[in-house]
XYZ file of C-alpha atoms in Angstrom:
527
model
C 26.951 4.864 8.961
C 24.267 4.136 11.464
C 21.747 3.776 9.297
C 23.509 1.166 7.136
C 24.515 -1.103 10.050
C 20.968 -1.394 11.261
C 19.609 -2.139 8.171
C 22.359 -4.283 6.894
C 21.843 -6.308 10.543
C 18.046 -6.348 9.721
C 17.995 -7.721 6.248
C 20.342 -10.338 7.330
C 18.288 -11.617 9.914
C 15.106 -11.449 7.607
C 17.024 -12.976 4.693
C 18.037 -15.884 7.416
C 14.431 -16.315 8.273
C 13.401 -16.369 4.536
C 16.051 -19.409 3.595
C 15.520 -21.313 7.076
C 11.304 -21.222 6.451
C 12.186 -23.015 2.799
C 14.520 -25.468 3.987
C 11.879 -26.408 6.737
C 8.998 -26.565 4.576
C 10.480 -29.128 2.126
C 8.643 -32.326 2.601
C 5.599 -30.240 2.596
C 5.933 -29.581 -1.326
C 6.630 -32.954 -2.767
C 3.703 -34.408 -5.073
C 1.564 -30.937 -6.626
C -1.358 -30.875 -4.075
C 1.485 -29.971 -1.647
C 3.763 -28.318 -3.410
C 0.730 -25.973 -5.046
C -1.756 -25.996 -2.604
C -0.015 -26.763 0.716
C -2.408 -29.744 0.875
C -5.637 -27.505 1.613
C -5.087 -27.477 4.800
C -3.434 -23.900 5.263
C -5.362 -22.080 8.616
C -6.655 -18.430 8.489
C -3.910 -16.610 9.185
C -1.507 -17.640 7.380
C -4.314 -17.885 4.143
C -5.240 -14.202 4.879
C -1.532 -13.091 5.315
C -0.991 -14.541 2.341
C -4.093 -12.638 0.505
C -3.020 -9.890 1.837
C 1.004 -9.724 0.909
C 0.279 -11.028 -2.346
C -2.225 -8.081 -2.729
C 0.087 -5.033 -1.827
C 3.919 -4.827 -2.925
C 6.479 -2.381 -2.922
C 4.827 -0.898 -5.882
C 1.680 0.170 -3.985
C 3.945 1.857 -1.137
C 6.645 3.262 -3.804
C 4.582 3.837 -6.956
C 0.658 3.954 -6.418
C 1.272 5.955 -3.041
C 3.196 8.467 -4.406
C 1.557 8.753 -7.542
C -2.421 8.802 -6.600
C -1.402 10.987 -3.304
C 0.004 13.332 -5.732
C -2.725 13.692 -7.778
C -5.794 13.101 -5.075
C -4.111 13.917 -1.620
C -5.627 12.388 1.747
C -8.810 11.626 -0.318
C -6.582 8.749 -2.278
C -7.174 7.013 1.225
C -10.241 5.713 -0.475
C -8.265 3.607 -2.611
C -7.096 1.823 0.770
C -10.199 1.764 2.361
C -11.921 0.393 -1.172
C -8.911 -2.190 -1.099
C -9.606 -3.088 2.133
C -13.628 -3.679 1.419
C -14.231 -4.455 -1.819
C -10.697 -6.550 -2.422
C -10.246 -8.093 0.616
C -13.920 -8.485 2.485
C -16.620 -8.389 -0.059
C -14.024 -10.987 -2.160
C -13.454 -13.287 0.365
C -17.492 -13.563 1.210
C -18.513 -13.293 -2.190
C -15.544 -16.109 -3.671
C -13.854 -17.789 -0.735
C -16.376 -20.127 0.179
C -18.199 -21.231 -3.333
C -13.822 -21.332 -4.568
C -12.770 -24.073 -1.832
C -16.006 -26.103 -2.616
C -16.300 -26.029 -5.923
C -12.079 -26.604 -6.571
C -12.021 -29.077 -4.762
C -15.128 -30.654 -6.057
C -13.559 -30.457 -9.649
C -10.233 -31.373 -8.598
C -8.984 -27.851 -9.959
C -5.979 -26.350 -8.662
C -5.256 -23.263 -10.751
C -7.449 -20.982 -12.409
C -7.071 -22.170 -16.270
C -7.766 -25.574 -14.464
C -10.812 -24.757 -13.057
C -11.997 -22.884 -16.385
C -11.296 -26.215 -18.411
C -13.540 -29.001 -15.705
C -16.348 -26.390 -15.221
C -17.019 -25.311 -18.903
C -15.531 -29.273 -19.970
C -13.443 -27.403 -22.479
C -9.633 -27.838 -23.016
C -8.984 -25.173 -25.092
C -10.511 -22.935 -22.736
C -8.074 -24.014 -20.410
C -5.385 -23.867 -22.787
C -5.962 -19.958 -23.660
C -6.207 -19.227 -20.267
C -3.163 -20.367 -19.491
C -1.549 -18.367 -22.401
C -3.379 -15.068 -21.302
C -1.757 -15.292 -17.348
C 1.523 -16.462 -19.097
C 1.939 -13.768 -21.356
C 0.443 -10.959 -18.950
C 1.954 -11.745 -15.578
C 5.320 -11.889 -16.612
C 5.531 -7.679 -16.711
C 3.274 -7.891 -13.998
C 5.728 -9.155 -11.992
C 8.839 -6.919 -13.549
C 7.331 -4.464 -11.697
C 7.594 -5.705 -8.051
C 10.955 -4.141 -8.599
C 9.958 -1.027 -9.399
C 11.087 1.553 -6.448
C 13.675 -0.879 -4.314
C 16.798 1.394 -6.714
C 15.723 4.767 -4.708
C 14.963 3.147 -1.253
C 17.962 1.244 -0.936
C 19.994 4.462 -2.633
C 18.680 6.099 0.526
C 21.567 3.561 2.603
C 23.411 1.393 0.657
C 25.836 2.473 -2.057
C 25.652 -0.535 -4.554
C 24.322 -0.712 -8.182
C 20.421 -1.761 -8.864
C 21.045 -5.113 -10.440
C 22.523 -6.083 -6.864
C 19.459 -5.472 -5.180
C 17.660 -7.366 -7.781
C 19.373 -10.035 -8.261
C 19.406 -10.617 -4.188
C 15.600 -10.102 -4.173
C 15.132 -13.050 -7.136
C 17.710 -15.585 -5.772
C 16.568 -15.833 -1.979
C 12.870 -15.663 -3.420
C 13.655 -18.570 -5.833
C 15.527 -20.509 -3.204
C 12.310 -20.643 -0.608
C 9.672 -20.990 -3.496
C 11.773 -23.837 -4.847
C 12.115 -25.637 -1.415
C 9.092 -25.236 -0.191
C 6.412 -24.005 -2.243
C 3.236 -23.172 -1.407
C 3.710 -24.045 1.843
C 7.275 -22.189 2.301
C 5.472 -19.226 0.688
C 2.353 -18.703 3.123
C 4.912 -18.961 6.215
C 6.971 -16.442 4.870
C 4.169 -14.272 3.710
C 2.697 -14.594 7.175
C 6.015 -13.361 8.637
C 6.304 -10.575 5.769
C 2.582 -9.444 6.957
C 4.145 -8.502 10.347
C 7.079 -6.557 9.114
C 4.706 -4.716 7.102
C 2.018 -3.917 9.616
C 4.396 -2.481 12.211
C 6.603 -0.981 9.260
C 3.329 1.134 7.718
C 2.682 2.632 11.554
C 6.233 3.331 12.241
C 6.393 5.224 9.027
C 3.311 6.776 9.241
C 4.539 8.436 12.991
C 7.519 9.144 11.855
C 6.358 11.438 8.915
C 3.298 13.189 10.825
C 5.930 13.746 13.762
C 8.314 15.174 11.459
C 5.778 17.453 9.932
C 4.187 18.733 13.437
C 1.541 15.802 13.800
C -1.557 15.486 11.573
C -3.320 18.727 12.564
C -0.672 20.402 11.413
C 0.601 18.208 8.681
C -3.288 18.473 6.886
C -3.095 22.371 7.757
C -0.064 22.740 5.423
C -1.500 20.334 2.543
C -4.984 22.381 3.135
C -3.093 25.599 1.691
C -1.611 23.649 -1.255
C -3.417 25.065 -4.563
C -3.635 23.080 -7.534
C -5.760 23.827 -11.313
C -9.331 25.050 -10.544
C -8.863 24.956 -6.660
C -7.784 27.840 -4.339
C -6.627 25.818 -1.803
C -8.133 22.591 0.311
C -8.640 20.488 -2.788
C -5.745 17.628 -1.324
C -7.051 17.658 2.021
C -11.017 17.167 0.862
C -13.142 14.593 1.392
C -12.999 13.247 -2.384
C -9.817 15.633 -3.799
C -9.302 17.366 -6.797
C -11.033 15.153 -9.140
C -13.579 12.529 -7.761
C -14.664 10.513 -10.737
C -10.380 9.386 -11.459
C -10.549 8.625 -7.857
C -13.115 6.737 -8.201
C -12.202 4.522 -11.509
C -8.626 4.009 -9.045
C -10.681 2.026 -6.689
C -12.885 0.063 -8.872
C -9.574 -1.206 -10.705
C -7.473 -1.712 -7.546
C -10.130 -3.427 -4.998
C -12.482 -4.970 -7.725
C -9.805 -5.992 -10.357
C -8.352 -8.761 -7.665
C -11.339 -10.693 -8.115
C -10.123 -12.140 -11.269
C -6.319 -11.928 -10.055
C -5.173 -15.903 -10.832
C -2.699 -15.241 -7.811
C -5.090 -13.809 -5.640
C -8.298 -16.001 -6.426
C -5.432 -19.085 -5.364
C -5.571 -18.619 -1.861
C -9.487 -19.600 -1.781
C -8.341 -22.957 -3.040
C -5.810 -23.748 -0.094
C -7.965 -23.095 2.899
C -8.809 -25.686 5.671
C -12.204 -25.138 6.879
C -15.305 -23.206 7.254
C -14.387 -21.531 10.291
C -11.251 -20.451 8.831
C -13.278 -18.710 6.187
C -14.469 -16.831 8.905
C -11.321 -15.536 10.569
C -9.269 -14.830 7.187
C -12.008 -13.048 6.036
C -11.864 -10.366 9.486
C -7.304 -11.336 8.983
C -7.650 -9.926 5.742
C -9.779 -7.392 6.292
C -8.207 -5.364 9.105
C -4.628 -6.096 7.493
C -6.030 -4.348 4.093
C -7.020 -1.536 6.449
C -3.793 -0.908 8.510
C -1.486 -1.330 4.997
C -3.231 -0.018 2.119
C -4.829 2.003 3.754
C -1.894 3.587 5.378
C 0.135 3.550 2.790
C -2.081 5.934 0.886
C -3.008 7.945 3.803
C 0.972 8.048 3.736
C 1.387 9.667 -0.104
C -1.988 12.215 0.534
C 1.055 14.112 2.211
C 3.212 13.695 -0.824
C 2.838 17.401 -1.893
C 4.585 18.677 1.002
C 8.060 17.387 -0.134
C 7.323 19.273 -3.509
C 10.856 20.624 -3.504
C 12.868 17.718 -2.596
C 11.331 15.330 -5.063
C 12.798 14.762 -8.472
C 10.818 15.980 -12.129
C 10.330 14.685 -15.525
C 12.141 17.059 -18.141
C 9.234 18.951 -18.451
C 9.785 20.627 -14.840
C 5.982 19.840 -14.024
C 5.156 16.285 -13.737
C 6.937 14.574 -10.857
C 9.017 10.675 -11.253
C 6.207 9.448 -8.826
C 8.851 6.539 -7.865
C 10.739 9.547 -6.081
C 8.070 11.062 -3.622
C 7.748 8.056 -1.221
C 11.504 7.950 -0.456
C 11.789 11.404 -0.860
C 9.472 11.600 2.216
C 11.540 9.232 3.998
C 14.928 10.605 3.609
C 15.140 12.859 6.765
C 13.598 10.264 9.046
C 15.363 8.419 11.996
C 18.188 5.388 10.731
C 15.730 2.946 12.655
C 12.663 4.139 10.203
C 14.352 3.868 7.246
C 15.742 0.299 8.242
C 12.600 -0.865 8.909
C 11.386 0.593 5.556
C 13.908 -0.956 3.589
C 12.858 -4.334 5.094
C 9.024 -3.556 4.599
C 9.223 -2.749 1.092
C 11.392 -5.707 0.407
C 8.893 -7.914 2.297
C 6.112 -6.493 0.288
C 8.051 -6.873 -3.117
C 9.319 -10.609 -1.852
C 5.740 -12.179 -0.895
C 3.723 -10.491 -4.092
C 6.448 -12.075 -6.190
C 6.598 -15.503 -4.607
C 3.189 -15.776 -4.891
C 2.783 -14.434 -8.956
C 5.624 -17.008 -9.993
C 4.060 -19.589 -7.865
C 0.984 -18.967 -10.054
C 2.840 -18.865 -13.482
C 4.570 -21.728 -13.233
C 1.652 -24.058 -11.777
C -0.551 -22.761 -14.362
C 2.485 -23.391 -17.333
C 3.292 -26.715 -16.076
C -0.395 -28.251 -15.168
C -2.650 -26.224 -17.733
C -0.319 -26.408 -21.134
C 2.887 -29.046 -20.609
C 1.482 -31.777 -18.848
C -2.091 -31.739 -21.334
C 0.675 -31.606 -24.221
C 2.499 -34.503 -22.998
C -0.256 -36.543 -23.082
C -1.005 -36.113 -18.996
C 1.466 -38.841 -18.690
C 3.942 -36.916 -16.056
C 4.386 -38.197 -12.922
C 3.449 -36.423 -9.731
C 7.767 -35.711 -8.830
C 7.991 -34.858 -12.773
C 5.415 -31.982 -12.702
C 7.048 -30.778 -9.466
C 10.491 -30.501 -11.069
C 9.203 -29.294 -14.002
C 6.957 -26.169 -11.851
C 10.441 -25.955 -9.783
C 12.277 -25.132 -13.207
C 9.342 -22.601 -14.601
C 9.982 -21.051 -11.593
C 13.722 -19.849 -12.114
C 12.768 -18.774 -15.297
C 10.210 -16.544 -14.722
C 11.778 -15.031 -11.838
C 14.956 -14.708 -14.064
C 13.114 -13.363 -16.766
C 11.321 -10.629 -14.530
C 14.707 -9.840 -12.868
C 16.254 -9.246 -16.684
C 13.180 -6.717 -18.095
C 13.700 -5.149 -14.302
C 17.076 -4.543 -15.553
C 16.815 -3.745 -18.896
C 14.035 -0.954 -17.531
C 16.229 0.307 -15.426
C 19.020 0.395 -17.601
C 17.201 2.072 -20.137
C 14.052 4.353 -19.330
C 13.757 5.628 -22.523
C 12.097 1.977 -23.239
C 8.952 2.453 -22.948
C 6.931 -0.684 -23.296
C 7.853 -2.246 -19.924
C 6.182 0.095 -18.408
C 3.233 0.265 -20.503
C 2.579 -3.576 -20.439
C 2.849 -3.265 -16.443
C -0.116 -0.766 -16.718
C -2.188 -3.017 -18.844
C -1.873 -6.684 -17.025
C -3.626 -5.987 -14.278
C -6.822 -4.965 -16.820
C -6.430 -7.578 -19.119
C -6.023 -10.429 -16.499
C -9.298 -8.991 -14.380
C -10.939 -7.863 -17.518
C -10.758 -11.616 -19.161
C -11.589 -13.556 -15.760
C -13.370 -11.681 -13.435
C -16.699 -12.168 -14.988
C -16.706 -16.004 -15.682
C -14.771 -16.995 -12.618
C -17.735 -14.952 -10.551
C -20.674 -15.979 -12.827
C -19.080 -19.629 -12.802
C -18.888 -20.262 -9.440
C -23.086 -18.669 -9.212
C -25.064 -19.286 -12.620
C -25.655 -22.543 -14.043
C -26.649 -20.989 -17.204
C -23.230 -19.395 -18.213
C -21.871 -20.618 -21.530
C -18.802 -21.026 -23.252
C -18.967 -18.928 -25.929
C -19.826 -16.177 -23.326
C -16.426 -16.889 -21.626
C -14.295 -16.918 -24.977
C -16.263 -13.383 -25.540
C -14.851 -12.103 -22.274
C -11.175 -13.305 -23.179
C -11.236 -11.396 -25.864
C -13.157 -8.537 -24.671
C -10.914 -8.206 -21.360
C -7.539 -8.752 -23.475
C -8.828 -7.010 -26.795
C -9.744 -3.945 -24.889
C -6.335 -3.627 -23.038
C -3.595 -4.832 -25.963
C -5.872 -1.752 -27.993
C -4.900 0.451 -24.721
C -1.320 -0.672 -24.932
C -1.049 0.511 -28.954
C -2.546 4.005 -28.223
C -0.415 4.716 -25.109
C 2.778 3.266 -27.072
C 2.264 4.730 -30.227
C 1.056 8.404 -28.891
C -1.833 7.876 -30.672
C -4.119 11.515 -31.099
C -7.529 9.960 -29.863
C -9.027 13.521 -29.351
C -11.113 12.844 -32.386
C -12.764 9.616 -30.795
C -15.256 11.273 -29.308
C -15.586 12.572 -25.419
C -16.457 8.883 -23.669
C -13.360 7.057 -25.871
C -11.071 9.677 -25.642
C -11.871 9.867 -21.265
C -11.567 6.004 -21.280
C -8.399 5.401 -23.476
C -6.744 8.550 -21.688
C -5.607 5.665 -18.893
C -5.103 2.042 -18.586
C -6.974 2.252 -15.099
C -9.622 3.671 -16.328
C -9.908 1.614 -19.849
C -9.159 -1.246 -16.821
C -11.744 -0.568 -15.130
C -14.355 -0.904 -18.539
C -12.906 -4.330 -19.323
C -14.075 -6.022 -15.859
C -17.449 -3.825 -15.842
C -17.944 -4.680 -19.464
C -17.242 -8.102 -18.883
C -19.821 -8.613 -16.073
C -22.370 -7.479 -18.677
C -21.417 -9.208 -21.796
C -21.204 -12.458 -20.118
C -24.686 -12.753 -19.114
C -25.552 -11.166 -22.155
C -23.781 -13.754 -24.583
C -25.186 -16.936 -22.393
C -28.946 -15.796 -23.118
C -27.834 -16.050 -26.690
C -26.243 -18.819 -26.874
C -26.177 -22.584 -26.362
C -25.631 -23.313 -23.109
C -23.847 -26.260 -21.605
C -25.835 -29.452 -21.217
C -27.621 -29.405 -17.721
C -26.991 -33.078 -16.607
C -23.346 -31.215 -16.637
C -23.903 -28.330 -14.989
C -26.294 -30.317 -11.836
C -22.867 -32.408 -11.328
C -20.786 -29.674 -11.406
C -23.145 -27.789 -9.139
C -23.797 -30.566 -6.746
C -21.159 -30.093 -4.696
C -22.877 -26.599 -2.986
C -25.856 -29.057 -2.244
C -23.663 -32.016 -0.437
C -24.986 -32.583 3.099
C -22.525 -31.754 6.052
C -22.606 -31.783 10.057
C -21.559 -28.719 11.605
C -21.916 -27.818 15.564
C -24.724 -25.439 17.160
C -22.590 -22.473 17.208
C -22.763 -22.527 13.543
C -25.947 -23.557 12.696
C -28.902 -23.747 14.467
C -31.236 -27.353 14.054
């Protein structure tokens, strides 16, 4: 009874936060430089918040943390750390900067956008646009996956509740305030989550004696091939999966539509700076917590629930599992953190599918003849949808787990989407002598290489025969993942020596921008 009091008193107050931000932020989102962009003036923190909440949801601290810290233990902390260096502060260095000029330069304010003005190539833009529409859409299903178990932990009520709560309030401050509304309440979601990872995190090494003795008892857990030690190692069980897991999770946000976004929006050089140490730290503290938090995973082996087999765990399970004997304030403040994480990632994903929809394929088929308040109803409308259509597979999914392809399609977005853009956006933004037939390779390549991943996982496909390197790739979408973006950064360059490139009076204007004289004071540059 405790328990639900606190954390019905908690998500009130949040969820009165949440509607209050988009009502305030309002006339902040009315022509699409606002209502997209928040005028590109957002500071650092708020930019890095929102990098960093539209990077982890509740399916990283349900899902990935259960399932990785089953199979790797404390060494699945790399995944964090990789998150935190790779995907949060080698990305912003490497993209943040060269983004914000170069976007702005070209006037582009989505991905697909900035595709079409750098290569001068509608179609390009066109098929882009298709690719995030058809790809983020179960992509963002799966923010949903895990809230059914956390909230069965204190609230008696059936899953569609929960979901349907989740997709109106989100709708209602995406709606209002857009971009804008989004970043503030991302920046306040960042918070919750922060504290909400360290609480846990005590709360579970106190209730297992502390972490000597916590990594004492996962030491003497035994698994295939291992006496005993293999979860609490340096690299686990099996180094080289481990490994493919953080080239897919820290690399693959490079060519994330909704992550790359957040480049576009920022105000200044020196808030390149600061979001770049925001992000950084906050990547630290919650990814790599929360994986540090499911390396203990195997110590709850008895309370979790199985698949029929008796074996193989429901990953979904172990996380709140862990969390079921803690203290009514922990689990309050979990219920809020997940829902914050789940809330921001999927403000920020329909943000990006509807700005992309609307600017990149309705207004070019119109003619470009919308108005500035058309395109923002019109975004405002493609919003509902997709969060209704998300909430409806989350549904369906849950309704029905013996339908499979949900699930799969979740597993292959986040390949296909880095697979096809990673390697243009990053050889775009660098080399003038990228050319478009090398970025229609990549589209296909990325997508090809993932819908073919999709078919064998769906269709049980015996690949045994394929030979050793297929048969290890196509065994997993993270690994056949991780192929598509590595592939892609090869094939690109590859395809451009080949072919014609783009004329070069073209590129120098497009290219110009990086070269545009600007005053800055001493403390930034020296005479």
């Amino acid at each position: 009874m405790v328990v639900k009091v606190i954390s019905a008193i908690m998500l009130i107050i949040f969820f009165a936060v949440m509607v209050a931000v988009g009502l305030h932020t309002r006339s902040r989102a009315r022509n699409v430089e606002g209502f997209v962009l928040g005028g590109r003036s957002v500071g650092p923190w708020m930019t890095a918040f929102a990098f960093g909440t539209s990077y982890f949801s509740a399916v990283i601290f349900v899902g990935y943390a259960g399932q990785f810290g089953w199979n790797f233990g404390l060494a699945s902390t790399w995944a964090g750390l990789g998150n935190a260096f790779i995907g949060s502060l080698m990305a912003w260095n490497i993209l943040g900067r060269r983004t914000r000029i170069m976007t702005q330069h070209l006037d582009a304010k989505t991905m697909p956008d900035f595709f079409g003005k750098r290569f001068e190539s509608q179609s390009m833009k066109v098929i882009a646009s298709i690719i995030i529409f058809i790809f983020l859409i179960p992509y963002t299903s799966s923010l949903y996956n895990g809230l059914s178990s956390l909230f069965g932990l204190v609230f008696d009520i059936p899953y569609w509740v929960v979901i349907a709560v989740m997709a109106v309030l989100t709708g209602f401050y995406v709606v209002f305030g857009g971009y804008m509304a989004t970043a503030i309440n991302d920046f306040i979601q960042g918070i919750i989550m922060l504290f909400g990872i360290c609480a846990v995190i005590g709360a579970v090494l106190h209730a297992n004696g502390g972490l000597v003795a916590a990594t004492q008892k996962l030491s003497e857990v035994s698994t295939e091939g291992w006496s005993g030690g293999a979860f609490s190692s340096f690299l686990g069980p099996d180094p080289l999966a481990l490994l493919f897991v953080v080239l897919l999770t820290s690399l693959g946000t490079w060519g994330l539509p909704q992550m790359v976004g957040k480049f576009y929006a920022i105000k200044s050089e020196n808030d390149i700076h600061k979001g770049t140490i925001i992000s950084t730290v906050f990547a630290i503290i919650v990814a790599g917590g929360c994986y540090f938090l499911g390396g203990f995973g195997r110590l709850y082996a008895d309370k979790i629930a199985y698949q029929s087999d008796g074996v193989t765990p429901l990953f979904d399970t172990i996380v709140p599992s862990m969390l079921a004997t803690l203290p009514a304030l922990v689990i309050a403040i979990v219920i809020v953190l997940v829902l914050s994480a789940s809330m921001s990632t999927l403000s920020s994903l329909v943000l990006t599918s509807s700005s992309t929809f609307t600017l990149d394929v309705i207004d070019p088929a119109s003619g470009g003849t919308m108005s500035e308040k058309k395109k923002v109803i019109v975004m405002r409308i493609f919003i509902l949808f997709f969060i209704f259509v998300s909430a409806v597979i989350a549904i369906i999914k849950d309704s029905h787990p013996e339908i499979t392809f949900i699930a799969q399609m979740m597993g292959v977005s986040w390949g296909a989407l880095a697979g096809a853009f990673l390697a243009p956006y990053i050889y775009g933004l660098y080399w003038k002598r990228i050319s478009k037939a090398s970025v229609f390779a990549c589209f296909i390549w990325g997508c090809g290489l993932m819908i073919i991943q999709m078919i064998i996982s769906l269709g049980g496909i015996d690949i045994s025969g394929w030979g050793t390197f297929l048969s290890y790739i196509f065994a997993s979408s993270v690994r056949s993942g991780v192929i598509a973006m590595v592939g892609g950064l090869i094939l690109v360059p590859a395809v451009s020596l080949v072919t014609r490139r783009q004329p070069i009076q073209e590129v120098n204007k497009v290219f110009a921008c990086y070269d545009e004289k600007v005053s800055v004071a001493k403390k930034e540059a020296l005479d």
